PDB file of C-alpha atoms in Angstrom:
ATOM      1  CA  MET R   1       0.000   0.000   0.000  1.00 64.00           C
ATOM      2  CA  ASN R   2       1.026   3.597  -0.566  1.00 93.00           C
ATOM      3  CA  GLU R   3       3.375   4.825   2.170  1.00 95.00           C
ATOM      4  CA  LEU R   4       1.679   8.240   2.437  1.00 97.00           C
ATOM      5  CA  LEU R   5      -1.747   6.639   2.803  1.00 97.00           C
ATOM      6  CA  THR R   6      -0.670   4.209   5.524  1.00 98.00           C
ATOM      7  CA  GLY R   7       1.043   7.093   7.337  1.00 98.00           C
ATOM      8  CA  ALA R   8      -2.175   9.113   7.232  1.00 98.00           C
ATOM      9  CA  VAL R   9      -4.394   6.248   8.451  1.00 98.00           C
ATOM     10  CA  THR R  10      -1.987   5.380  11.284  1.00 98.00           C
ATOM     11  CA  GLY R  11      -1.718   9.025  12.351  1.00 98.00           C
ATOM     12  CA  LEU R  12      -5.511   9.467  12.305  1.00 98.00           C
ATOM     13  CA  LEU R  13      -5.982   6.467  14.599  1.00 98.00           C
ATOM     14  CA  PHE R  14      -3.133   7.490  16.895  1.00 98.00           C
ATOM     15  CA  GLY R  15      -4.442  11.056  17.182  1.00 98.00           C
ATOM     16  CA  PHE R  16      -7.928   9.732  17.921  1.00 98.00           C
ATOM     17  CA  ILE R  17      -6.658   7.442  20.677  1.00 98.00           C
ATOM     18  CA  MET R  18      -4.471  10.149  22.261  1.00 98.00           C
ATOM     19  CA  GLN R  19      -7.368  12.608  22.395  1.00 98.00           C
ATOM     20  CA  LYS R  20      -9.639  10.041  24.060  1.00 98.00           C
ATOM     21  CA  ALA R  21      -6.961   9.290  26.646  1.00 98.00           C
ATOM     22  CA  GLN R  22      -6.636  13.052  27.352  1.00 97.00           C
ATOM     23  CA  VAL R  23      -2.863  12.789  27.107  1.00 97.00           C
ATOM     24  CA  ILE R  24      -2.498  15.737  24.748  1.00 97.00           C
ATOM     25  CA  ARG R  25      -3.350  18.354  27.361  1.00 97.00           C
ATOM     26  CA  TYR R  26      -0.858  20.753  28.868  1.00 98.00           C
ATOM     27  CA  ASP R  27      -2.393  20.134  32.301  1.00 97.00           C
ATOM     28  CA  ARG R  28      -1.872  16.358  31.980  1.00 97.00           C
ATOM     29  CA  GLN R  29       1.712  16.661  30.738  1.00 98.00           C
ATOM     30  CA  LEU R  30       2.675  19.164  33.436  1.00 98.00           C
ATOM     31  CA  GLY R  31       0.702  17.056  35.931  1.00 98.00           C
ATOM     32  CA  ALA R  32       3.045  14.147  35.138  1.00 97.00           C
ATOM     33  CA  LEU R  33       6.171  16.320  35.367  1.00 97.00           C
ATOM     34  CA  ARG R  34       4.935  17.623  38.746  1.00 97.00           C
ATOM     35  CA  LEU R  35       4.213  14.027  39.854  1.00 96.00           C
ATOM     36  CA  GLN R  36       0.550  14.878  40.501  1.00 97.00           C
ATOM     37  CA  ASP R  37      -1.229  13.090  37.652  1.00 97.00           C
ATOM     38  CA  MET R  38       0.109   9.876  36.131  1.00 98.00           C
ATOM     39  CA  THR R  39      -2.377   9.676  33.225  1.00 98.00           C
ATOM     40  CA  ILE R  40       0.255  10.029  30.514  1.00 97.00           C
ATOM     41  CA  VAL R  41       2.630   7.678  32.294  1.00 98.00           C
ATOM     42  CA  LYS R  42      -0.130   5.030  32.456  1.00 98.00           C
ATOM     43  CA  PHE R  43      -0.820   5.589  28.770  1.00 98.00           C
ATOM     44  CA  MET R  44       2.831   5.414  27.676  1.00 98.00           C
ATOM     45  CA  LEU R  45       3.724   2.390  29.788  1.00 98.00           C
ATOM     46  CA  SER R  46       0.599   0.532  28.574  1.00 98.00           C
ATOM     47  CA  THR R  47       1.608   1.278  24.987  1.00 98.00           C
ATOM     48  CA  ILE R  48       5.156   0.087  25.617  1.00 98.00           C
ATOM     49  CA  LEU R  49       3.935  -3.030  27.426  1.00 98.00           C
ATOM     50  CA  VAL R  50       1.667  -4.194  24.590  1.00 98.00           C
ATOM     51  CA  ALA R  51       4.045  -3.153  21.801  1.00 98.00           C
ATOM     52  CA  MET R  52       7.069  -4.757  23.512  1.00 98.00           C
ATOM     53  CA  VAL R  53       5.343  -8.129  23.842  1.00 98.00           C
ATOM     54  CA  GLY R  54       3.728  -7.977  20.386  1.00 98.00           C
ATOM     55  CA  ILE R  55       6.786  -6.879  18.468  1.00 98.00           C
ATOM     56  CA  TYR R  56       9.147  -9.380  20.154  1.00 98.00           C
ATOM     57  CA  LEU R  57       6.640 -12.197  19.500  1.00 98.00           C
ATOM     58  CA  LEU R  58       6.614 -11.294  15.808  1.00 98.00           C
ATOM     59  CA  PHE R  59      10.398 -10.831  15.890  1.00 98.00           C
ATOM     60  CA  ASP R  60      10.865 -14.363  17.228  1.00 98.00           C
ATOM     61  CA  LEU R  61       8.679 -15.602  14.381  1.00 98.00           C
ATOM     62  CA  GLY R  62      10.905 -13.722  11.919  1.00 98.00           C
ATOM     63  CA  MET R  63       8.042 -11.503  10.814  1.00 97.00           C
ATOM     64  CA  VAL R  64       9.290  -8.034  11.772  1.00 98.00           C
ATOM     65  CA  LYS R  65      12.563  -6.126  12.023  1.00 97.00           C
ATOM     66  CA  LEU R  66      13.599  -4.186  15.123  1.00 96.00           C
ATOM     67  CA  SER R  67      14.580  -0.538  14.805  1.00 95.00           C
ATOM     68  CA  ILE R  68      17.330  -0.045  17.373  1.00 95.00           C
ATOM     69  CA  LYS R  69      18.762   3.448  17.777  1.00 94.00           C
ATOM     70  CA  SER R  70      22.370   4.113  18.699  1.00 94.00           C
ATOM     71  CA  THR R  71      23.138   4.587  22.367  1.00 96.00           C
ATOM     72  CA  ILE R  72      25.352   7.676  22.613  1.00 97.00           C
ATOM     73  CA  LEU R  73      25.528   8.611  26.288  1.00 97.00           C
ATOM     74  CA  GLY R  74      26.586  12.232  25.657  1.00 97.00           C
ATOM     75  CA  ALA R  75      23.797  12.872  23.153  1.00 97.00           C
ATOM     76  CA  ASN R  76      21.165  10.917  25.105  1.00 97.00           C
ATOM     77  CA  ILE R  77      21.918  12.588  28.434  1.00 98.00           C
ATOM     78  CA  VAL R  78      22.549  16.162  27.231  1.00 98.00           C
ATOM     79  CA  GLY R  79      19.697  15.915  24.707  1.00 98.00           C
ATOM     80  CA  GLY R  80      17.381  14.452  27.327  1.00 98.00           C
ATOM     81  CA  LEU R  81      18.148  17.256  29.793  1.00 98.00           C
ATOM     82  CA  ILE R  82      17.531  19.923  27.135  1.00 98.00           C
ATOM     83  CA  PHE R  83      14.337  18.137  26.044  1.00 98.00           C
ATOM     84  CA  GLY R  84      13.099  18.105  29.636  1.00 98.00           C
ATOM     85  CA  ILE R  85      13.608  21.855  30.092  1.00 98.00           C
ATOM     86  CA  GLY R  86      11.765  22.559  26.851  1.00 98.00           C
ATOM     87  CA  TRP R  87       8.976  20.092  27.668  1.00 98.00           C
ATOM     88  CA  GLY R  88       8.396  21.734  31.039  1.00 98.00           C
ATOM     89  CA  LEU R  89       8.013  25.114  29.315  1.00 98.00           C
ATOM     90  CA  VAL R  90       5.897  24.224  26.299  1.00 98.00           C
ATOM     91  CA  GLY R  91       3.951  21.394  27.951  1.00 98.00           C
ATOM     92  CA  TYR R  92       3.671  19.367  24.753  1.00 98.00           C
ATOM     93  CA  CYS R  93       5.990  17.024  22.908  1.00 93.00           C
ATOM     94  CA  PRO R  94       6.053  17.195  19.098  1.00 94.00           C
ATOM     95  CA  ALA R  95       3.210  14.754  18.303  1.00 95.00           C
ATOM     96  CA  THR R  96       1.014  15.857  21.202  1.00 97.00           C
ATOM     97  CA  ALA R  97       1.419  19.505  20.126  1.00 98.00           C
ATOM     98  CA  MET R  98      -0.146  18.591  16.760  1.00 98.00           C
ATOM     99  CA  ALA R  99      -2.939  16.695  18.494  1.00 98.00           C
ATOM    100  CA  ALA R 100      -3.530  19.553  20.966  1.00 98.00           C
ATOM    101  CA  LEU R 101      -4.025  21.909  18.038  1.00 98.00           C
ATOM    102  CA  GLY R 102      -6.677  19.545  16.641  1.00 97.00           C
ATOM    103  CA  GLU R 103      -8.481  19.681  19.965  1.00 96.00           C
ATOM    104  CA  GLY R 104      -8.493  23.492  19.939  1.00 97.00           C
ATOM    105  CA  ARG R 105      -5.654  24.166  22.386  1.00 97.00           C
ATOM    106  CA  TYR R 106      -4.010  26.670  20.123  1.00 97.00           C
ATOM    107  CA  ASP R 107      -1.185  27.743  22.426  1.00 98.00           C
ATOM    108  CA  SER R 108       0.408  24.599  20.968  1.00 98.00           C
ATOM    109  CA  LEU R 109       0.609  26.378  17.586  1.00 98.00           C
ATOM    110  CA  PHE R 110       3.319  28.632  19.033  1.00 98.00           C
ATOM    111  CA  GLY R 111       5.038  25.563  20.426  1.00 98.00           C
ATOM    112  CA  LEU R 112       4.960  23.968  16.960  1.00 98.00           C
ATOM    113  CA  LEU R 113       6.467  27.096  15.369  1.00 98.00           C
ATOM    114  CA  GLY R 114       9.194  27.054  18.017  1.00 98.00           C
ATOM    115  CA  MET R 115       9.833  23.373  17.231  1.00 98.00           C
ATOM    116  CA  LEU R 116      10.376  24.245  13.570  1.00 98.00           C
ATOM    117  CA  LEU R 117      12.935  26.866  14.591  1.00 98.00           C
ATOM    118  CA  GLY R 118      14.538  24.402  17.022  1.00 98.00           C
ATOM    119  CA  ALA R 119      14.925  21.831  14.226  1.00 98.00           C
ATOM    120  CA  GLY R 120      16.536  24.495  12.032  1.00 97.00           C
ATOM    121  CA  LEU R 121      18.911  25.528  14.819  1.00 98.00           C
ATOM    122  CA  PHE R 122      19.873  21.898  15.395  1.00 98.00           C
ATOM    123  CA  ALA R 123      20.733  21.574  11.690  1.00 97.00           C
ATOM    124  CA  GLU R 124      22.990  24.651  12.048  1.00 97.00           C
ATOM    125  CA  ALA R 125      24.705  23.190  15.101  1.00 98.00           C
ATOM    126  CA  TYR R 126      24.979  19.647  13.693  1.00 97.00           C
ATOM    127  CA  PRO R 127      28.553  19.858  12.305  1.00 97.00           C
ATOM    128  CA  PHE R 128      29.803  21.015  15.717  1.00 97.00           C
ATOM    129  CA  LEU R 129      27.695  18.497  17.688  1.00 97.00           C
ATOM    130  CA  LYS R 130      28.742  15.647  15.417  1.00 96.00           C
ATOM    131  CA  ALA R 131      32.377  16.249  16.335  1.00 97.00           C
ATOM    132  CA  THR R 132      31.686  16.617  20.063  1.00 97.00           C
ATOM    133  CA  VAL R 133      28.559  15.552  22.006  1.00 97.00           C
ATOM    134  CA  LEU R 134      27.563  12.963  19.405  1.00 96.00           C
ATOM    135  CA  THR R 135      30.860  11.113  19.922  1.00 96.00           C
ATOM    136  CA  TRP R 136      30.801  10.975  23.735  1.00 97.00           C
ATOM    137  CA  GLY R 137      30.151   7.443  24.983  1.00 97.00           C
ATOM    138  CA  ASN R 138      29.014   5.911  21.700  1.00 96.00           C
ATOM    139  CA  PHE R 139      27.993   2.262  22.275  1.00 95.00           C
ATOM    140  CA  GLY R 140      26.393   1.778  18.863  1.00 95.00           C
ATOM    141  CA  LYS R 141      23.100  -0.057  18.322  1.00 96.00           C
ATOM    142  CA  ILE R 142      22.834  -2.012  21.561  1.00 96.00           C
ATOM    143  CA  SER R 143      19.736  -3.269  23.377  1.00 96.00           C
ATOM    144  CA  ILE R 144      19.245  -4.068  27.069  1.00 96.00           C
ATOM    145  CA  PRO R 145      19.041  -7.877  26.610  1.00 96.00           C
ATOM    146  CA  ALA R 146      22.073  -7.912  24.283  1.00 93.00           C
ATOM    147  CA  ALA R 147      24.120  -5.739  26.667  1.00 94.00           C
ATOM    148  CA  LEU R 148      23.219  -8.031  29.605  1.00 96.00           C
ATOM    149  CA  GLY R 149      23.719 -11.140  27.479  1.00 96.00           C
ATOM    150  CA  VAL R 150      20.316 -12.600  28.406  1.00 97.00           C
ATOM    151  CA  ASN R 151      17.249 -13.714  26.454  1.00 97.00           C
ATOM    152  CA  HIS R 152      14.943 -10.789  25.690  1.00 98.00           C
ATOM    153  CA  TRP R 153      11.954 -12.497  27.345  1.00 98.00           C
ATOM    154  CA  ILE R 154      13.692 -12.271  30.731  1.00 98.00           C
ATOM    155  CA  VAL R 155      13.901  -8.492  30.351  1.00 98.00           C
ATOM    156  CA  ILE R 156      10.313  -8.325  29.061  1.00 98.00           C
ATOM    157  CA  VAL R 157       8.894 -10.311  31.990  1.00 98.00           C
ATOM    158  CA  ILE R 158      10.758  -8.123  34.502  1.00 98.00           C
ATOM    159  CA  LEU R 159       9.539  -4.934  32.810  1.00 98.00           C
ATOM    160  CA  VAL R 160       5.926  -6.157  32.589  1.00 98.00           C
ATOM    161  CA  ALA R 161       6.011  -6.996  36.309  1.00 98.00           C
ATOM    162  CA  ALA R 162       7.516  -3.568  37.111  1.00 98.00           C
ATOM    163  CA  PHE R 163       4.916  -1.720  35.002  1.00 98.00           C
ATOM    164  CA  VAL R 164       1.999  -3.632  36.536  1.00 98.00           C
ATOM    165  CA  GLY R 165       3.415  -2.967  40.005  1.00 98.00           C
ATOM    166  CA  LEU R 166       3.605   0.745  39.204  1.00 98.00           C
ATOM    167  CA  PHE R 167       0.018   0.741  37.899  1.00 98.00           C
ATOM    168  CA  TYR R 168      -1.174  -0.891  41.110  1.00 98.00           C
ATOM    169  CA  TRP R 169       0.696   1.729  43.155  1.00 98.00           C
ATOM    170  CA  PHE R 170      -0.658   4.661  41.053  1.00 98.00           C
ATOM    171  CA  GLU R 171      -4.247   3.432  41.616  1.00 97.00           C
ATOM    172  CA  LYS R 172      -3.658   2.915  45.320  1.00 97.00           C
ATOM    173  CA  LYS R 173      -2.311   6.464  45.663  1.00 95.00           C
ATOM    174  CA  GLY R 174      -5.000   7.908  43.379  1.00 94.00           C
ATOM    175  CA  LEU R 175      -2.414   9.452  41.039  1.00 93.00           C
TER     176      LEU R 175
ATOM    177  CA  MET F   1     -16.519   6.651  20.454  1.00 85.00           C
ATOM    178  CA  ARG F   2     -18.632   9.488  21.875  1.00 86.00           C
ATOM    179  CA  ALA F   3     -17.302   9.123  25.408  1.00 91.00           C
ATOM    180  CA  LYS F   4     -15.235  12.093  26.559  1.00 91.00           C
ATOM    181  CA  THR F   5     -12.500   9.889  27.900  1.00 95.00           C
ATOM    182  CA  TRP F   6     -11.136   6.346  27.728  1.00 97.00           C
ATOM    183  CA  SER F   7      -9.121   4.697  30.472  1.00 98.00           C
ATOM    184  CA  PRO F   8      -5.432   5.517  29.869  1.00 98.00           C
ATOM    185  CA  TYR F   9      -4.648   1.793  30.231  1.00 98.00           C
ATOM    186  CA  VAL F  10      -7.149   0.783  27.527  1.00 98.00           C
ATOM    187  CA  ALA F  11      -6.170   3.663  25.235  1.00 98.00           C
ATOM    188  CA  GLY F  12      -2.473   2.946  25.797  1.00 98.00           C
ATOM    189  CA  ALA F  13      -2.959  -0.734  25.002  1.00 98.00           C
ATOM    190  CA  LEU F  14      -4.825   0.223  21.806  1.00 98.00           C
ATOM    191  CA  ALA F  15      -1.952   2.524  20.823  1.00 98.00           C
ATOM    192  CA  GLY F  16       0.422  -0.387  21.471  1.00 98.00           C
ATOM    193  CA  LEU F  17      -1.648  -2.661  19.218  1.00 98.00           C
ATOM    194  CA  LEU F  18      -1.649   0.042  16.551  1.00 98.00           C
ATOM    195  CA  LEU F  19       2.145   0.203  16.740  1.00 98.00           C
ATOM    196  CA  VAL F  20       2.474  -3.604  16.477  1.00 98.00           C
ATOM    197  CA  LEU F  21       0.147  -3.616  13.435  1.00 98.00           C
ATOM    198  CA  SER F  22       2.063  -0.747  11.847  1.00 98.00           C
ATOM    199  CA  VAL F  23       5.412  -2.519  12.267  1.00 98.00           C
ATOM    200  CA  PHE F  24       3.936  -5.835  11.084  1.00 98.00           C
ATOM    201  CA  LEU F  25       2.135  -4.473   8.022  1.00 97.00           C
ATOM    202  CA  THR F  26       4.424  -1.651   6.892  1.00 97.00           C
ATOM    203  CA  GLY F  27       7.624  -1.894   8.957  1.00 97.00           C
ATOM    204  CA  LYS F  28       7.068   1.626  10.341  1.00 97.00           C
ATOM    205  CA  TYR F  29       7.797   2.617  13.936  1.00 97.00           C
ATOM    206  CA  PHE F  30       6.198   5.817  15.301  1.00 97.00           C
ATOM    207  CA  GLY F  31       8.139   9.047  15.427  1.00 96.00           C
ATOM    208  CA  ALA F  32       7.537  12.744  14.944  1.00 97.00           C
ATOM    209  CA  SER F  33      10.628  14.899  15.354  1.00 96.00           C
ATOM    210  CA  THR F  34      12.362  14.016  12.057  1.00 97.00           C
ATOM    211  CA  THR F  35       9.356  15.571  10.327  1.00 97.00           C
ATOM    212  CA  PHE F  36      10.159  18.924  11.919  1.00 97.00           C
ATOM    213  CA  VAL F  37      13.664  18.757  10.443  1.00 97.00           C
ATOM    214  CA  ARG F  38      12.252  18.015   6.998  1.00 97.00           C
ATOM    215  CA  ALA F  39       9.721  20.838   7.377  1.00 97.00           C
ATOM    216  CA  ALA F  40      12.388  23.305   8.562  1.00 97.00           C
ATOM    217  CA  GLY F  41      14.521  22.271   5.577  1.00 97.00           C
ATOM    218  CA  PHE F  42      11.542  22.851   3.300  1.00 96.00           C
ATOM    219  CA  VAL F  43      10.937  26.350   4.689  1.00 96.00           C
ATOM    220  CA  GLU F  44      14.627  27.313   4.524  1.00 96.00           C
ATOM    221  CA  GLN F  45      14.914  25.888   1.022  1.00 94.00           C
ATOM    222  CA  SER F  46      12.360  28.363  -0.270  1.00 93.00           C
ATOM    223  CA  VAL F  47      14.381  31.254   1.192  1.00 94.00           C
ATOM    224  CA  ALA F  48      17.983  30.133   0.740  1.00 94.00           C
ATOM    225  CA  PRO F  49      18.223  27.016  -1.475  1.00 94.00           C
ATOM    226  CA  GLU F  50      22.041  27.162  -1.882  1.00 94.00           C
ATOM    227  CA  LYS F  51      22.544  27.283   1.875  1.00 94.00           C
ATOM    228  CA  VAL F  52      20.300  24.274   2.522  1.00 95.00           C
ATOM    229  CA  ALA F  53      21.927  22.299  -0.300  1.00 94.00           C
ATOM    230  CA  GLY F  54      25.256  22.559   1.526  1.00 93.00           C
ATOM    231  CA  MET F  55      24.013  21.660   5.018  1.00 96.00           C
ATOM    232  CA  GLU F  56      24.921  18.172   6.131  1.00 96.00           C
ATOM    233  CA  TYR F  57      21.899  17.632   8.365  1.00 97.00           C
ATOM    234  CA  PHE F  58      19.419  18.597   5.660  1.00 96.00           C
ATOM    235  CA  LEU F  59      21.163  16.204   3.270  1.00 94.00           C
ATOM    236  CA  LYS F  60      20.726  13.479   5.875  1.00 94.00           C
ATOM    237  CA  GLU F  61      17.026  14.328   6.433  1.00 95.00           C
ATOM    238  CA  LYS F  62      15.757  15.620   3.096  1.00 93.00           C
ATOM    239  CA  ALA F  63      12.831  18.039   2.774  1.00 92.00           C
ATOM    240  CA  LYS F  64      10.209  15.595   1.528  1.00 92.00           C
ATOM    241  CA  LEU F  65       6.774  14.428   2.593  1.00 95.00           C
ATOM    242  CA  ASP F  66       7.101  10.812   3.714  1.00 96.00           C
ATOM    243  CA  TRP F  67       5.262   8.272   5.914  1.00 97.00           C
ATOM    244  CA  GLN F  68       6.114  10.122   9.109  1.00 97.00           C
ATOM    245  CA  GLY F  69       5.141  13.511   7.663  1.00 97.00           C
ATOM    246  CA  MET F  70       1.673  12.187   6.866  1.00 98.00           C
ATOM    247  CA  PHE F  71       1.517  10.482  10.273  1.00 98.00           C
ATOM    248  CA  VAL F  72       2.257  13.759  12.100  1.00 98.00           C
ATOM    249  CA  LEU F  73      -0.235  15.774  10.021  1.00 98.00           C
ATOM    250  CA  ALA F  74      -2.932  13.126  10.436  1.00 98.00           C
ATOM    251  CA  VAL F  75      -2.532  13.074  14.225  1.00 98.00           C
ATOM    252  CA  LEU F  76      -4.044  16.580  14.226  1.00 98.00           C
ATOM    253  CA  PHE F  77      -7.105  15.385  12.305  1.00 98.00           C
ATOM    254  CA  GLY F  78      -7.506  12.232  14.374  1.00 98.00           C
ATOM    255  CA  SER F  79      -7.574  14.336  17.514  1.00 98.00           C
ATOM    256  CA  LEU F  80      -9.982  16.802  15.872  1.00 98.00           C
ATOM    257  CA  ALA F  81     -12.336  13.939  14.962  1.00 98.00           C
ATOM    258  CA  ALA F  82     -12.216  12.402  18.446  1.00 97.00           C
ATOM    259  CA  ALA F  83     -12.810  15.760  20.157  1.00 97.00           C
ATOM    260  CA  SER F  84     -15.668  16.615  17.786  1.00 97.00           C
ATOM    261  CA  LEU F  85     -17.434  13.294  18.381  1.00 96.00           C
ATOM    262  CA  SER F  86     -17.561  13.905  22.125  1.00 94.00           C
ATOM    263  CA  GLY F  87     -18.239  17.651  21.868  1.00 93.00           C
ATOM    264  CA  ASP F  88     -14.893  18.223  23.545  1.00 92.00           C
ATOM    265  CA  ARG F  89     -13.417  20.586  20.968  1.00 93.00           C
ATOM    266  CA  ARG F  90     -13.096  24.185  22.075  1.00 92.00           C
ATOM    267  CA  ALA F  91     -10.649  27.017  21.604  1.00 96.00           C
ATOM    268  CA  VAL F  92      -8.327  27.218  24.600  1.00 96.00           C
ATOM    269  CA  PRO F  93      -5.681  29.974  24.265  1.00 97.00           C
ATOM    270  CA  VAL F  94      -4.080  29.464  27.715  1.00 98.00           C
ATOM    271  CA  PRO F  95      -4.099  26.133  29.616  1.00 98.00           C
ATOM    272  CA  ALA F  96      -5.867  26.163  33.004  1.00 97.00           C
ATOM    273  CA  MET F  97      -2.830  25.025  35.023  1.00 98.00           C
ATOM    274  CA  TRP F  98      -0.662  27.688  33.399  1.00 98.00           C
ATOM    275  CA  GLU F  99      -3.264  30.385  34.066  1.00 98.00           C
ATOM    276  CA  ALA F 100      -3.561  29.417  37.730  1.00 98.00           C
ATOM    277  CA  ARG F 101       0.193  29.878  38.175  1.00 97.00           C
ATOM    278  CA  PHE F 102       1.259  32.538  35.654  1.00 97.00           C
ATOM    279  CA  GLY F 103      -1.938  34.467  34.870  1.00 97.00           C
ATOM    280  CA  ALA F 104      -4.156  34.781  31.808  1.00 97.00           C
ATOM    281  CA  SER F 105      -1.706  36.753  29.610  1.00 98.00           C
ATOM    282  CA  ARG F 106      -1.750  35.164  26.167  1.00 98.00           C
ATOM    283  CA  VAL F 107       1.452  36.876  25.078  1.00 98.00           C
ATOM    284  CA  ARG F 108       3.323  35.436  28.037  1.00 98.00           C
ATOM    285  CA  ARG F 109       2.015  31.904  27.473  1.00 98.00           C
ATOM    286  CA  TRP F 110       2.553  31.950  23.719  1.00 98.00           C
ATOM    287  CA  THR F 111       6.084  33.372  24.052  1.00 98.00           C
ATOM    288  CA  LEU F 112       7.076  30.689  26.545  1.00 98.00           C
ATOM    289  CA  ALA F 113       5.386  27.987  24.449  1.00 98.00           C
ATOM    290  CA  PHE F 114       7.441  29.134  21.450  1.00 98.00           C
ATOM    291  CA  LEU F 115      10.664  29.208  23.462  1.00 98.00           C
ATOM    292  CA  GLY F 116       9.881  25.803  24.971  1.00 98.00           C
ATOM    293  CA  GLY F 117       9.218  24.484  21.467  1.00 98.00           C
ATOM    294  CA  VAL F 118      12.655  25.609  20.288  1.00 98.00           C
ATOM    295  CA  ILE F 119      14.365  23.939  23.252  1.00 98.00           C
ATOM    296  CA  VAL F 120      12.320  20.720  23.251  1.00 98.00           C
ATOM    297  CA  MET F 121      13.025  20.088  19.564  1.00 98.00           C
ATOM    298  CA  PHE F 122      16.732  20.816  19.863  1.00 98.00           C
ATOM    299  CA  GLY F 123      16.929  18.302  22.715  1.00 98.00           C
ATOM    300  CA  ALA F 124      14.828  15.716  20.890  1.00 98.00           C
ATOM    301  CA  ARG F 125      17.089  15.867  17.840  1.00 98.00           C
ATOM    302  CA  LEU F 126      20.247  15.696  19.917  1.00 97.00           C
ATOM    303  CA  ALA F 127      19.024  12.631  21.815  1.00 97.00           C
ATOM    304  CA  ASP F 128      17.743  11.184  18.507  1.00 92.00           C
ATOM    305  CA  GLY F 129      14.230  10.513  19.743  1.00 78.00           C
TER     306      GLY F 129
END
């Protein structure tokens, strides 16, 4: 099927689901960052839980390919810290900013325009970053099970148990 | 479909299923931030094509509409459809939590949203996520 068409259908469904889960709201995102409202954490961990099990099942059957990104400690840590500062200010991540606009929360439009500028600035800084931060602690395309040298299902079972434990705790605390 | 809200666990699990189906049927994992690079390249190209043609990062992520570009655009319409079905769509210029803390000034909120957008995208690209 046409790549643009499948992208559109997938995005429509994903946007629909995110709106229904109320995860595209500034108040929910800041609520998570302020540790007051775990709605988006529940949503994200549930997504990861199902996708992790489903994709590794299909992977074991030889039906899908994994898409493992490089672990570069410098880039991941510095980038993550910068991302966190920006996220706390704008209150949306890139995809949720688009969805928030669809819902009528149009402060996200200014966030989206800023994101365009941020992408442009990153392109300007790329030659410098490539020679510095993007070389610090480069471990290549590793995964947790490969780095530990264990079967991936051991990691999956531990993570599923940890997520379910967290869910139980969130509900008990009314978060 | 008309309910204002779904349980985050159910909705999250559905999003997980959608991701598994997407990877199974088309090999595509979800992402959004590369699209902003392509879009920025597209905008800059129309102003300074020679400059963009010589920039390494824009050669790596070319200014074209691809699967992810359509995905990101469609997310807006999916959210619009869901909000419309439940009568949940309304124009909100300043989020409630922001207003309670920083006041109702639109200029202040929009300026900080813009600034936050710049920073969040720079960080996302650096961490490659």
